[in-house]
C-alpha positions as a LaTeX table, in Angstrom:
\begin{tabular}{lrrr}
\hline
Residue & $x$ (\AA) & $y$ (\AA) & $z$ (\AA) \\
\hline
Met1 & 12.47 & $-10.63$ & 13.90 \\
Asn2 & 12.97 & $-6.88$ & 15.21 \\
Ser3 & 13.49 & $-4.14$ & 13.29 \\
Leu4 & 13.74 & $-0.28$ & 13.42 \\
Phe5 & 10.31 & 0.02 & 11.82 \\
Asp6 & 8.38 & $-2.10$ & 14.55 \\
Pro7 & 7.42 & 1.23 & 16.33 \\
Leu8 & 6.09 & 2.59 & 13.26 \\
Arg9 & 4.24 & $-0.57$ & 12.40 \\
Glu10 & 2.69 & $-0.68$ & 15.90 \\
Arg11 & 1.60 & 3.07 & 15.55 \\
Ala12 & 0.21 & 2.48 & 12.15 \\
Ala13 & $-1.84$ & $-0.44$ & 13.34 \\
Thr14 & $-3.72$ & 1.95 & 15.66 \\
Leu15 & $-4.69$ & 4.27 & 12.61 \\
Lys16 & $-7.26$ & 3.63 & 10.11 \\
Pro17 & $-5.96$ & 2.78 & 6.78 \\
Ala18 & $-5.15$ & 6.02 & 4.53 \\
Arg19 & $-6.76$ & 6.53 & 1.27 \\
Thr20 & $-3.99$ & 6.34 & $-1.12$ \\
Ala21 & $-3.74$ & 7.02 & $-4.89$ \\
Val22 & $-1.62$ & 4.30 & $-6.76$ \\
Val23 & $-0.92$ & 6.16 & $-10.04$ \\
Tyr24 & $-0.38$ & 3.92 & $-13.32$ \\
Pro25 & 0.86 & 0.88 & $-11.56$ \\
Leu26 & 2.13 & $-1.06$ & $-14.38$ \\
Ser27 & 5.37 & $-2.96$ & $-12.70$ \\
Gln28 & 4.60 & $-5.88$ & $-10.76$ \\
Ala29 & 6.87 & $-4.40$ & $-7.68$ \\
Ser30 & 4.46 & $-1.23$ & $-7.48$ \\
Leu31 & 1.38 & $-3.14$ & $-7.64$ \\
Gly32 & 2.47 & $-5.79$ & $-5.41$ \\
Ala33 & 3.76 & $-3.19$ & $-2.82$ \\
Ala34 & 0.13 & $-1.31$ & $-2.80$ \\
Tyr35 & $-1.37$ & $-5.00$ & $-2.29$ \\
Glu36 & 0.94 & $-5.68$ & 0.58 \\
Ala37 & 0.31 & $-2.18$ & 2.17 \\
Ala38 & $-3.43$ & $-2.70$ & 1.95 \\
Asp39 & $-3.19$ & $-6.37$ & 3.12 \\
Ala40 & $-1.36$ & $-4.91$ & 6.17 \\
Gly41 & $-4.09$ & $-2.24$ & 6.77 \\
Tyr42 & $-1.89$ & 0.61 & 6.13 \\
Ile43 & $-3.49$ & 2.03 & 3.11 \\
Glu44 & $-6.91$ & 1.94 & 1.17 \\
Pro45 & $-5.70$ & 1.88 & $-2.50$ \\
Val46 & $-7.35$ & 4.00 & $-5.26$ \\
Leu47 & $-5.88$ & 2.59 & $-8.63$ \\
Val48 & $-5.49$ & 5.40 & $-11.19$ \\
Gly49 & $-4.67$ & 4.60 & $-14.74$ \\
Arg50 & $-6.35$ & 3.26 & $-17.98$ \\
Met51 & $-8.82$ & 0.34 & $-17.60$ \\
Arg52 & $-7.01$ & $-1.55$ & $-20.30$ \\
Arg53 & $-3.21$ & $-1.39$ & $-21.62$ \\
\hline
\end{tabular}
């Protein structure tokens, strides 16, 4: 499937992952997005927040 984001994804694939702070990811959506971005090689996530909830 082609999308408007394909050129951006192709460019990002040539770069090393950006170290990215994921601050206090409490929702499944925010943690899932960080996981997917890391899995795709776009980011190196650094989780910021309390160890226990």
